[in-house]
CSV table of C-alpha atoms in Angstrom, one decimal:
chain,number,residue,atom,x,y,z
A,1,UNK,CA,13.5,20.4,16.8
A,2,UNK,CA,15.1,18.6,13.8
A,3,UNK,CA,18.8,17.4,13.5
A,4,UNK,CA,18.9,19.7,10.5
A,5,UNK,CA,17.3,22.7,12.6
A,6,UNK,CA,19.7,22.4,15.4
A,7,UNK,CA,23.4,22.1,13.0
A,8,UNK,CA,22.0,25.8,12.0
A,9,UNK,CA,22.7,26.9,15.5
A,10,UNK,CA,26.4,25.2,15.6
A,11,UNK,CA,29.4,28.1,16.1
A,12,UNK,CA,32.6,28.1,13.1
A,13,UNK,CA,35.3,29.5,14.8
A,14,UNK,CA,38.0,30.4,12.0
A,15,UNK,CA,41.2,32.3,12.6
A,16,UNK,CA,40.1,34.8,10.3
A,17,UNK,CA,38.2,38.0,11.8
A,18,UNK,CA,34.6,38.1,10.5
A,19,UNK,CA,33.4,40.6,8.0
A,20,UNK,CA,31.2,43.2,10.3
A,21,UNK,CA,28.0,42.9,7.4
A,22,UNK,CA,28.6,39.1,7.8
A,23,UNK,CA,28.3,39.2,12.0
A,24,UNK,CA,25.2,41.4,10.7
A,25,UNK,CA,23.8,39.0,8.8
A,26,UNK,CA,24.4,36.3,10.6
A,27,UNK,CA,22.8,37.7,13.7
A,28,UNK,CA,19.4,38.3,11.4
A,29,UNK,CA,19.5,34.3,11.1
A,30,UNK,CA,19.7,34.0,14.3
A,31,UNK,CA,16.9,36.0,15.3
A,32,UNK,CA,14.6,34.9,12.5
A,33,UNK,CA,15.2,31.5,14.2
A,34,UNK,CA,14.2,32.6,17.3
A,35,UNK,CA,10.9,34.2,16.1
A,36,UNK,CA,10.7,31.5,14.0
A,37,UNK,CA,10.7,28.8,16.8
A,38,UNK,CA,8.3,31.2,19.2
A,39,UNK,CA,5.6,31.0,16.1
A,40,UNK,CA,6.0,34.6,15.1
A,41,UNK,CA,5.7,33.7,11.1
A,42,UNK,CA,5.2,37.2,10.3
A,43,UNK,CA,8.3,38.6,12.0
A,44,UNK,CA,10.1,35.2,11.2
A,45,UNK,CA,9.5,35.6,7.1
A,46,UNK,CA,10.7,39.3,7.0
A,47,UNK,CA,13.9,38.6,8.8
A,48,UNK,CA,14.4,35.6,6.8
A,49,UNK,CA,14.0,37.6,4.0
A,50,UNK,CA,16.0,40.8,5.4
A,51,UNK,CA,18.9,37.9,5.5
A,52,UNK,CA,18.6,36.8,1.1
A,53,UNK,CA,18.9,40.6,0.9
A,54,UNK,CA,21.6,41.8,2.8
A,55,UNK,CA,24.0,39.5,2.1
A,56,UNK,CA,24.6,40.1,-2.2
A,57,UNK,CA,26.2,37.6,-3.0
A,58,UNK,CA,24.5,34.1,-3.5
A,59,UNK,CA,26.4,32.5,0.1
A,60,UNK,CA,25.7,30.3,3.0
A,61,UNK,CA,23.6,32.3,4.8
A,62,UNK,CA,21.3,33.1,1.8
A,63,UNK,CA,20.5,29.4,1.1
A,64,UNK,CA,19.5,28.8,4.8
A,65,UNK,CA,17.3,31.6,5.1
A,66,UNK,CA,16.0,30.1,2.1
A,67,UNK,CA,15.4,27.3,3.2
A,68,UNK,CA,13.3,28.3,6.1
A,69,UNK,CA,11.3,30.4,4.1
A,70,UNK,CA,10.0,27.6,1.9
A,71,UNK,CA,8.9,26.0,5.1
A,72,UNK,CA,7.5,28.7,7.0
A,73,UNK,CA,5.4,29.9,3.3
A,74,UNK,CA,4.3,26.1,3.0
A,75,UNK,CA,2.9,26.7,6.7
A,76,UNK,CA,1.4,29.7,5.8
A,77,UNK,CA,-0.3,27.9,2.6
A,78,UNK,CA,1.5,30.6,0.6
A,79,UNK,CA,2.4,28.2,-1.5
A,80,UNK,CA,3.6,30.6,-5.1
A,81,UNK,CA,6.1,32.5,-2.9
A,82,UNK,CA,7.1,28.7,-1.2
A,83,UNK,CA,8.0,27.8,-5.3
A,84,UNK,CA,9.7,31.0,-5.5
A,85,UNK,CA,11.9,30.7,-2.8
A,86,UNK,CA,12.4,27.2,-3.5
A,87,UNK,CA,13.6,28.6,-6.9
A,88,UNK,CA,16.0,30.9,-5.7
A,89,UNK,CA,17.4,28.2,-3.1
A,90,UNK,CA,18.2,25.8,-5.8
A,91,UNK,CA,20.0,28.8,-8.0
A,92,UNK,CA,22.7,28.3,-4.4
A,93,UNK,CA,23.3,24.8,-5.5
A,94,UNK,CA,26.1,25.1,-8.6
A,95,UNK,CA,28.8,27.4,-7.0
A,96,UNK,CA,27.2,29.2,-4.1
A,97,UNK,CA,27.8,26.3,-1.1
A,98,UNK,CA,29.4,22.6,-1.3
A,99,UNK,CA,27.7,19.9,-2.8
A,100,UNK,CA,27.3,18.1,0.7
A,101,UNK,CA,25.2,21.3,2.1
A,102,UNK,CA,22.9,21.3,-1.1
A,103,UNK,CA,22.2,17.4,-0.9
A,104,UNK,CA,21.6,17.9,2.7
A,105,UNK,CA,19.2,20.7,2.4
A,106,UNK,CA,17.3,19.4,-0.2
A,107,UNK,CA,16.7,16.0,1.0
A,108,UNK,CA,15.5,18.0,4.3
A,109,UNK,CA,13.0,19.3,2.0
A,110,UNK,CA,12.1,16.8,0.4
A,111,UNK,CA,11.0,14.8,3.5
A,112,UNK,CA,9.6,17.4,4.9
A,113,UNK,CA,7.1,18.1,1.9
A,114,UNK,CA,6.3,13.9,1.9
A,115,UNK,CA,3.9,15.1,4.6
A,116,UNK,CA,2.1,17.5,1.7
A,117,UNK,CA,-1.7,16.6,0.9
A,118,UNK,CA,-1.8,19.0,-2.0
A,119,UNK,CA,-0.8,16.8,-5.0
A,120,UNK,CA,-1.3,19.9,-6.8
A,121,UNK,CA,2.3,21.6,-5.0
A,122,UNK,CA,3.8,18.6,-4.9
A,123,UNK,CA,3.8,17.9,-8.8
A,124,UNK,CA,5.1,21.4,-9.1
A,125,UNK,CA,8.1,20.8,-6.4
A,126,UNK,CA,9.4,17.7,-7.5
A,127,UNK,CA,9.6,19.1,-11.1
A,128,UNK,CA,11.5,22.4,-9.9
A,129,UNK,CA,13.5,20.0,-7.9
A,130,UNK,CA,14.4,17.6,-10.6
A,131,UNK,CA,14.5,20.6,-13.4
A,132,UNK,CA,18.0,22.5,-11.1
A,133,UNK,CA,19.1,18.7,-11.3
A,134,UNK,CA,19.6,18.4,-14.5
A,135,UNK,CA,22.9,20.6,-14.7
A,136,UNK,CA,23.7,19.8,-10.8
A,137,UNK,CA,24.3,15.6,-11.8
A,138,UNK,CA,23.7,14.4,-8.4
A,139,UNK,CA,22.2,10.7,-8.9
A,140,UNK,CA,21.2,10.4,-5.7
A,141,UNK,CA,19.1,13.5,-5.2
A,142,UNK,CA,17.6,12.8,-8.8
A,143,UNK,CA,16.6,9.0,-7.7
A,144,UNK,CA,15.2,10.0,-4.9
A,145,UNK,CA,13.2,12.8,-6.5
A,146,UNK,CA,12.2,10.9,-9.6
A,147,UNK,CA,10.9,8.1,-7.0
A,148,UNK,CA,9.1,10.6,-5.0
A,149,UNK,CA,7.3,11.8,-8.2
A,150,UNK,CA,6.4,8.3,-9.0
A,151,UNK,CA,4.5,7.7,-6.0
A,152,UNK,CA,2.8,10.8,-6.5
A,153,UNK,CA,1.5,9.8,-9.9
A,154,UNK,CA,0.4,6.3,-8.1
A,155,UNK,CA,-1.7,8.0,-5.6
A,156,UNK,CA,-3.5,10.1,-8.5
A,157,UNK,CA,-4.0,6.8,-10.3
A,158,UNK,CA,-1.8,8.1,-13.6
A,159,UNK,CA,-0.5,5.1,-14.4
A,160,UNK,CA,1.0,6.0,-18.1
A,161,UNK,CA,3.2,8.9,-16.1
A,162,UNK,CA,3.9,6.9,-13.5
A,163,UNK,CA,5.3,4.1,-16.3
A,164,UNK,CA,7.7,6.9,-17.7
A,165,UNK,CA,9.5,7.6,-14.4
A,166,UNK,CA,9.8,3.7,-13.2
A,167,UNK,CA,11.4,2.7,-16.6
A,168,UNK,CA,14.0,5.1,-16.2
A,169,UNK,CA,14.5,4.7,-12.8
A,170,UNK,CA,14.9,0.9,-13.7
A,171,UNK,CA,17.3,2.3,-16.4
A,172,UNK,CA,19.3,3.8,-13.4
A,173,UNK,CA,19.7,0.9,-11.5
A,174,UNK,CA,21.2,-1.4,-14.4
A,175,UNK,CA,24.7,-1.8,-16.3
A,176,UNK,CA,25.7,-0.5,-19.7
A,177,UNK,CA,24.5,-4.2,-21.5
A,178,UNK,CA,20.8,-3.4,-19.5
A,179,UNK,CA,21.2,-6.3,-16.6
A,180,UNK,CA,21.0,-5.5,-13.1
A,181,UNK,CA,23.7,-3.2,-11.4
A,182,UNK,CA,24.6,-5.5,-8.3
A,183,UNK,CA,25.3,-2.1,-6.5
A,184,UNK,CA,21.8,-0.8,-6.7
A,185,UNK,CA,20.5,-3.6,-5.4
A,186,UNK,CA,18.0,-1.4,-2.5
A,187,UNK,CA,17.3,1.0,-5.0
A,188,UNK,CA,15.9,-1.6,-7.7
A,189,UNK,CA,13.7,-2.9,-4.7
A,190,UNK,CA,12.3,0.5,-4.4
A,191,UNK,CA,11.2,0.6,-8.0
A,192,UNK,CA,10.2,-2.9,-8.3
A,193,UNK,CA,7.6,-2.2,-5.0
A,194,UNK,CA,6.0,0.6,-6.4
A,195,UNK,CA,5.5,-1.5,-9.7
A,196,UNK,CA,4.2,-4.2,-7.8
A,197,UNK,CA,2.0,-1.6,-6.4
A,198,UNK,CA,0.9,-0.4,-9.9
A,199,UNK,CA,0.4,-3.7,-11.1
A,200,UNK,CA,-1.6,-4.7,-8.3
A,201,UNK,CA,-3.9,-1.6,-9.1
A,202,UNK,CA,-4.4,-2.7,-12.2
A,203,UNK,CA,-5.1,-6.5,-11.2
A,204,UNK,CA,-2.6,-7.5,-13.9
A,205,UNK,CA,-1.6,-10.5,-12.6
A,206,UNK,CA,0.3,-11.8,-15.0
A,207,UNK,CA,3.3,-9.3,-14.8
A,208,UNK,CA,2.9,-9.0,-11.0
A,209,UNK,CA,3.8,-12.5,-10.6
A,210,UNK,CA,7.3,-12.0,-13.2
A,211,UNK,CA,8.0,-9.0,-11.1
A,212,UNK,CA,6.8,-10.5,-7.8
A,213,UNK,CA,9.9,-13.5,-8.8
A,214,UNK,CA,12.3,-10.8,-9.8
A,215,UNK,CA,12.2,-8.6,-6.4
A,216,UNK,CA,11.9,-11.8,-4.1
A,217,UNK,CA,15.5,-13.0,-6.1
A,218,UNK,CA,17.0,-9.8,-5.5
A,219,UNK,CA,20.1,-10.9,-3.0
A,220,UNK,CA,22.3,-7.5,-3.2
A,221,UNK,CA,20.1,-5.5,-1.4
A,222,UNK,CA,19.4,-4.7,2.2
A,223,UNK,CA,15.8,-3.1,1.5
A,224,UNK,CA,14.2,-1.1,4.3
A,225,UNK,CA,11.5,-3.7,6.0
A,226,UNK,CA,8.8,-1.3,4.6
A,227,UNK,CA,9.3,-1.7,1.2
A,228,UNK,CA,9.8,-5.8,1.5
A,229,UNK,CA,6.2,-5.1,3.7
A,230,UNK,CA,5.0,-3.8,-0.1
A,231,UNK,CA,6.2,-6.7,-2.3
A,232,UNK,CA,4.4,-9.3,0.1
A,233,UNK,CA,1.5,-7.8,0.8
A,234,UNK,CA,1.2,-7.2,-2.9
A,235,UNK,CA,2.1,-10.9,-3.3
A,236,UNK,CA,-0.4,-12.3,-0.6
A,237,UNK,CA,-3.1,-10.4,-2.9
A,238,UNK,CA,-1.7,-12.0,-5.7
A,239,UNK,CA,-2.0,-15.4,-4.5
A,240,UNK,CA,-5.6,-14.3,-3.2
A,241,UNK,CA,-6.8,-14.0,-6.6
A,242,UNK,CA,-5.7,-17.5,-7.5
A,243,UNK,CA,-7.0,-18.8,-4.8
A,244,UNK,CA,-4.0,-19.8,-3.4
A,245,UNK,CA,-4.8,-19.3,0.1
A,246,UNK,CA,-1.8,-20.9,1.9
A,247,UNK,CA,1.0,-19.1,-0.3
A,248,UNK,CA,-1.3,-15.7,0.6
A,249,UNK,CA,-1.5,-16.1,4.3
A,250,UNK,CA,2.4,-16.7,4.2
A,251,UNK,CA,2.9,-13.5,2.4
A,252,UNK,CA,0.4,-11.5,4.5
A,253,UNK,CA,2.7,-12.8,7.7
A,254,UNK,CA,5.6,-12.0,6.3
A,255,UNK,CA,3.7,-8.7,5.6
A,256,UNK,CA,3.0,-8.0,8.6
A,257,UNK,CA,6.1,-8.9,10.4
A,258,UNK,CA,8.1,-6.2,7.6
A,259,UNK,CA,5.8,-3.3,8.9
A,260,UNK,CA,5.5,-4.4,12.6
A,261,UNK,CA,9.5,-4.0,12.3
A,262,UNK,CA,9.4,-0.4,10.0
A,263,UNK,CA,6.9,1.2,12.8
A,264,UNK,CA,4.1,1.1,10.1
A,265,UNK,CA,0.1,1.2,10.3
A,266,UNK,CA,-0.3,-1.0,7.9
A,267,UNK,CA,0.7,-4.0,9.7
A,268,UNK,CA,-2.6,-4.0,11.2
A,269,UNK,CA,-4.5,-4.6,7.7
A,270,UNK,CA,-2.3,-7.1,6.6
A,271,UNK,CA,-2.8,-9.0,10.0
A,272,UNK,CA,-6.6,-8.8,9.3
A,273,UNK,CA,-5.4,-10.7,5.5
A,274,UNK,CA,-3.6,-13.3,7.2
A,275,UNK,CA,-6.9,-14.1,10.0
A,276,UNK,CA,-8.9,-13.7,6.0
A,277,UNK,CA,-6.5,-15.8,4.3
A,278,UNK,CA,-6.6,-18.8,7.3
A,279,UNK,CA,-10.2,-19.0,7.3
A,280,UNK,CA,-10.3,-20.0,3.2
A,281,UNK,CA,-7.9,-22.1,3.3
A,282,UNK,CA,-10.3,-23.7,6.7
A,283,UNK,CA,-7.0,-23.6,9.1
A,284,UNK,CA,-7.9,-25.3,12.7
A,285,UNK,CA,-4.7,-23.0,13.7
A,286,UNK,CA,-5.0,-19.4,15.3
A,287,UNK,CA,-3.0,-16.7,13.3
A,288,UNK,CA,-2.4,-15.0,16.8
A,289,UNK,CA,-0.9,-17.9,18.2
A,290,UNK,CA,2.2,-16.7,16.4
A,291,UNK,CA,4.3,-14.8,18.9
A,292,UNK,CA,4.5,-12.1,16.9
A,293,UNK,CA,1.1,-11.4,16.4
A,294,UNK,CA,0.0,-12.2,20.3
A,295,UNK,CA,0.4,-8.5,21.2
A,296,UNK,CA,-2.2,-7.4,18.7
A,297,UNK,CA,-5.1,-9.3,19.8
A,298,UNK,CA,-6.8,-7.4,21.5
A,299,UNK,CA,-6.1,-4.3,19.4
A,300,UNK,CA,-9.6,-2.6,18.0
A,301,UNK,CA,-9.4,-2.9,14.5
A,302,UNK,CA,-8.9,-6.8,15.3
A,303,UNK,CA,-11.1,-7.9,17.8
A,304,UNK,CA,-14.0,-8.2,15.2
A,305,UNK,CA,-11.5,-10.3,13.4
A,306,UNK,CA,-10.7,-12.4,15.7
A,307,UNK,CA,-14.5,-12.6,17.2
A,308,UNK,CA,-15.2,-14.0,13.3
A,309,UNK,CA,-12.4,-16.9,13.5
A,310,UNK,CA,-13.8,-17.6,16.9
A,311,UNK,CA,-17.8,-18.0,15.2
A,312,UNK,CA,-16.2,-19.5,11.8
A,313,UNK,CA,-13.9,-22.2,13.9
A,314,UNK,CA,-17.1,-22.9,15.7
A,315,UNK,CA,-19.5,-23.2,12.6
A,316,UNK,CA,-21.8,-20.5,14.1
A,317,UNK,CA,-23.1,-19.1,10.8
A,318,UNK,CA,-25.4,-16.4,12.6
A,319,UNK,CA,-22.9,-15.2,14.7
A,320,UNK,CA,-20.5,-14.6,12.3
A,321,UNK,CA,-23.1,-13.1,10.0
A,322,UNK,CA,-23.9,-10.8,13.1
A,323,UNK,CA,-20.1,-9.6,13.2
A,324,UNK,CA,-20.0,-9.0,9.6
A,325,UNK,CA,-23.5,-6.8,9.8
A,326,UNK,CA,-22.1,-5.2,12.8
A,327,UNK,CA,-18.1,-4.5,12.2
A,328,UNK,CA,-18.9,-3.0,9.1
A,329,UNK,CA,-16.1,0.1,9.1
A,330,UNK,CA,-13.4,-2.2,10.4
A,331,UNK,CA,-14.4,-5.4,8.2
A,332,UNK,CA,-16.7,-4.6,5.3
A,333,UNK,CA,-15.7,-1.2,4.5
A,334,UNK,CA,-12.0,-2.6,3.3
A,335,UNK,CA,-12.7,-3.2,-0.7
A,336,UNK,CA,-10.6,-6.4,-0.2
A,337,UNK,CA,-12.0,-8.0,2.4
A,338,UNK,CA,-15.0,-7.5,0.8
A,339,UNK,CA,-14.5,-9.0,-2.2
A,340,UNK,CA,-13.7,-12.1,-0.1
A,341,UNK,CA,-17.0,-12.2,2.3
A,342,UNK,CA,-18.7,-14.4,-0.1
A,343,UNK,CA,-16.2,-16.9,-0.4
A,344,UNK,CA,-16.2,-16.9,3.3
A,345,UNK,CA,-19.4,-17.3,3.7
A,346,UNK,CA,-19.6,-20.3,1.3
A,347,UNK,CA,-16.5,-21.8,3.1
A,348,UNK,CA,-18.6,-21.5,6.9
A,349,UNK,CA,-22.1,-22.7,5.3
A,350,UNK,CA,-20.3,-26.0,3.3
A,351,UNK,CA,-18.6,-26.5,6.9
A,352,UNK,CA,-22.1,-26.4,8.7
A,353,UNK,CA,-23.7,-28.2,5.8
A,354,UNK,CA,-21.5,-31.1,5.5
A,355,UNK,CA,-22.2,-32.0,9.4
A,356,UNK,CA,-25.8,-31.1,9.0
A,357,UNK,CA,-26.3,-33.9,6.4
A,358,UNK,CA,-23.6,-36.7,8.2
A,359,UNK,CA,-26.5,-39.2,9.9
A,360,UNK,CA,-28.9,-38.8,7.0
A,361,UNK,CA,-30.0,-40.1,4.2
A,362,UNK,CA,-32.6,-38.0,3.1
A,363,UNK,CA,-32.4,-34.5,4.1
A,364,UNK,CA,-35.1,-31.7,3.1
A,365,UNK,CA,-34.1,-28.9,1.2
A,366,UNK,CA,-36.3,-26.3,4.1
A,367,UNK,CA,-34.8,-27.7,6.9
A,368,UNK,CA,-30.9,-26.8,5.4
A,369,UNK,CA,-32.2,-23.6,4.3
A,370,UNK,CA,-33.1,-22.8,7.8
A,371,UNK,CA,-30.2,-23.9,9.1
A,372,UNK,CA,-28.1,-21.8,6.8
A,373,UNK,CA,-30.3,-18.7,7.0
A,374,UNK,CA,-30.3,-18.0,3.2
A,375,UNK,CA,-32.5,-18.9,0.3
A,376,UNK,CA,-33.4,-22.4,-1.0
A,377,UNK,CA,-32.5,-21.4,-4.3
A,378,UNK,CA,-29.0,-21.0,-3.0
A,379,UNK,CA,-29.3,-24.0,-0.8
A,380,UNK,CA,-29.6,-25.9,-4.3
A,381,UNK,CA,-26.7,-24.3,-5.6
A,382,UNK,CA,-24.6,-24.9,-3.0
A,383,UNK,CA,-25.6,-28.8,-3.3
A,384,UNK,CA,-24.6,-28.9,-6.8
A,385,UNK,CA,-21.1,-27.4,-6.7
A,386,UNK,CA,-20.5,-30.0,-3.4
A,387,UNK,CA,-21.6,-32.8,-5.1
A,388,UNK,CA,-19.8,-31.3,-9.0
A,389,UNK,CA,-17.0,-31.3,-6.5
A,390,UNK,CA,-17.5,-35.3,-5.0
A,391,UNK,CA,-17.8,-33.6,-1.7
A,392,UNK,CA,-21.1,-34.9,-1.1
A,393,UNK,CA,-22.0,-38.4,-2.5
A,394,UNK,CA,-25.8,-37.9,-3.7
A,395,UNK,CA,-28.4,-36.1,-5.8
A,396,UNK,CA,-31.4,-33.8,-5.6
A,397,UNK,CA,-34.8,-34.1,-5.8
A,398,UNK,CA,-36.5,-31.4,-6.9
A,399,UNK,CA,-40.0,-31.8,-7.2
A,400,UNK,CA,-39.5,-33.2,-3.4
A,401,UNK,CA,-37.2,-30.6,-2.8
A,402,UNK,CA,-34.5,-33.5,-0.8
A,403,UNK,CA,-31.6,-34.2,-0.8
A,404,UNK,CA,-30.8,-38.0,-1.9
A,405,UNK,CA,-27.5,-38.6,0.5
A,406,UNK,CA,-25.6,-42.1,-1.0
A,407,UNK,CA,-26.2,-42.8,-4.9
A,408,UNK,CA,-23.2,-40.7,-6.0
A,409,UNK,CA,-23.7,-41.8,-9.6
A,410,UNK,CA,-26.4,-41.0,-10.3
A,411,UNK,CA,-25.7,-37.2,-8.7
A,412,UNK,CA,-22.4,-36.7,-10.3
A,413,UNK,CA,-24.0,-38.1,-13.8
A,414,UNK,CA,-26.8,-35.7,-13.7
A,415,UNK,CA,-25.1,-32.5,-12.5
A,416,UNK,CA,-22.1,-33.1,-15.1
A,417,UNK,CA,-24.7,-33.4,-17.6
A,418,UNK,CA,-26.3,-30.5,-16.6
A,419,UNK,CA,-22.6,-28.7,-16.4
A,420,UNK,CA,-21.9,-29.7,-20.1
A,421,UNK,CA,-25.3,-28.3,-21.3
A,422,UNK,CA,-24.8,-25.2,-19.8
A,423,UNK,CA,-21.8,-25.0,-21.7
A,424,UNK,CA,-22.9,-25.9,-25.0
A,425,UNK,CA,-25.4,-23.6,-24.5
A,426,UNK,CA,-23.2,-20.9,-23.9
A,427,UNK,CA,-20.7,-21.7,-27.0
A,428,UNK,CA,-24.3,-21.0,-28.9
A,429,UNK,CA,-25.0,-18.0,-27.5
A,430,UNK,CA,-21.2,-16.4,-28.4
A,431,UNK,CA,-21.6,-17.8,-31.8
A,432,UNK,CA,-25.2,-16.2,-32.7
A,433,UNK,CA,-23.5,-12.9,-30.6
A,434,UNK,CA,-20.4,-13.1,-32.9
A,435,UNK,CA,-22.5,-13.6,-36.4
A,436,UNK,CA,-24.9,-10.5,-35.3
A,437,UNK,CA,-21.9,-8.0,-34.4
């Protein structure tokens, strides 16, 4: 039983005789609570109902009854008489009971419908909610409301409504001359995370960065660790894109330590980002030597992970090819990490090539493909960006099909040549494009 369930059962004593219809009504309450908490819905809703009608007068007892019936008809998945009673509940909140009861009730409700999956009902009770706000001025209520709307609109991908509500929620959180109210300083966090969010949707990188800056500056706030879990795992993916895979694995720890202190799932995905994260940037150091990640070593979802450091740390391209072919759900099935599995791959193959090719001079094209286990096609490719890149000294022979290990000159001249016609090419192409359009 809720905190909020169990102040309904606390005794007023007042030196005033009760009214013998309000002893009546209040007793109905009662004993629609008490069907109510043996699972009699039925019985439960009619009594509820029994108590809006007997007692007149919009009053205390009215508003609680009404309350419980918008819960027990959301149970039932009666959800037009949930709106209507929801309706009538917030008609209680001008004069009918204090302005401390209302608030409390409604932020009762309105965690208890964050559990909704019908996006549909939602919508419809965050607009009845913020529509009896309007005349009730409660800036809290209407934040939190607004900001519960807004994530809505996120998770349905409407990213023009979900623009409307942040700007003037970011409205609410600043001064009279527009700069930031030093006040607000946990509720402009909130807004700034689900921007991140949207931003990060969008892969627009370029104002996820400025608002990245902005929320990691804010000083006035003391956000809750779930939403600082948002901005830098929003951030890590940020740096991801630009390849900065050092700043990301910081971000994705930092991450995960946020939601590892909030309680929250998602800690786990953002520790499989960092173990991502360490193996492009070709770290010799385990993420899960960290203290705070020990604990989750051995938790299912990571144990493929961790089984991939062990074959990528040990160069063992078929094993880790293995994993990746055989952890599918828990690896491949996440659209991020996927995007990433080819960078990996290149990452683990340069690794094994680079030894491969150490005593030799010559080296035959086959033999690395073998090694590899992929194509000689992309054997050659591979060559070319190591040696575009000065991280092998040589060139290739392709009628041979070998590797030359040792004239770097002549490699590097050939392949930037190559690099600069392909270019040139291209620039001919657009132009012809551009003349035919």
């Amino acid at each position: 039983m809720s905190d909020e369930d169990m102040e309904d059962y606390g005794f007023e004593y007042s030196e005033e005789e009760q009214d013998e219809d309000d002893v009546d009504i209040e007793n109905m309450y009662y004993n629609a609570k008490g069907c109510m908490d043996a699972e009699e819905m039925k019985e439960a809703i009619h009594s509820f109902n029994q108590v809006v009608a007997m007692e007149g007068d919009k009053a205390e007892w009215g508003f609680k009854a009404l309350k419980q019936l918008v819960k027990l008809y959301y149970r039932a998945k009666q959800y037009d008489k949930m709106i209507e009673s929801y309706r009538k509940m917030l008609g209680y909140i001008d004069k009918a009971v204090t302005r401390n009861a209302s608030e409390k009730k409604i932020n009762s409700l309105l965690d208890f419908m964050a559990h909704a999956t019908d996006v549909d009902v939602l919508q419809e009770f965050y607009e009845t909610t913020l529509k009896a706000l309007q005349s009730a001025k409660n800036d809290r209520l209407w934040f939190k409301t607004n900001l519960k709307l807004a994530n809505l609109w996120f998770k349905k991908h409407e990213y023009g409504r979900l623009s409307r509500i942040l700007k003037k929620l970011l409205k609410s959180c600043q001064k009279d001359d527009g700069t930031d109210d030093p006040k607000k300083g946990t509720q402009l966090l909130d807004v700034y995370a689900l921007e991140i969010q949207m931003y990060t949707e969008q892969r627009n990188n370029k104002k996820l960065k400025q608002l990245y800056n902005k929320a990691l500056s804010v000083k006035s706030a003391i956000p809750h660790p779930r939403i600082m879990g948002i901005v830098r795992e929003c951030g890590g993916k940020m740096h991801m894109s630009d390849q900065l895979w050092s700043d990301a694995a910081t971000d994705f720890f930092e991450a995960f330590k946020s939601y590892d202190e909030a309680g929250v799932a998602r800690r786990v995905q953002c520790l499989k980002y960092l173990v991502l994260a360490s193996m492009l940037m070709e770290s010799a150091v385990d993420p899960f030597d960290a203290q705070e990640a020990k604990p989750y070593k051995q938790d299912p979802e990571i144990i493929a992970m961790t089984n991939l450091v062990d074959a990528y740390q040990g160069n063992n391209i078929k094993e880790f090819e293995r994993i990746l072919r055989s952890n599918r759900r828990t690896i491949m099935e996440d659209p991020f990490i996927r995007n990433y599995v080819e960078d990996l791959l290149k990452k683990i193959r340069t690794q094994v090539l680079l030894k491969l090719i150490q005593p030799y001079t010559r080296v035959r094209i086959p033999f690395i493909s073998a090694k590899l286990n992929i194509p000689e096609r992309d054997v050659e490719s591979l060559l070319v960006s190591l040696i575009l890149d000065n991280r092998i000294s040589g060139y290739i022979d392709q009628v041979n099909q070998l590797l030359e290990v040792g004239d770097r000159a002549a490699g590097t001249k050939k392949y930037t040549a190559m690099t600069k016609w392909a270019g040139q090419l291209k620039a001919i192409h657009s132009a012809v494009l551009n003349k035919l359009a």
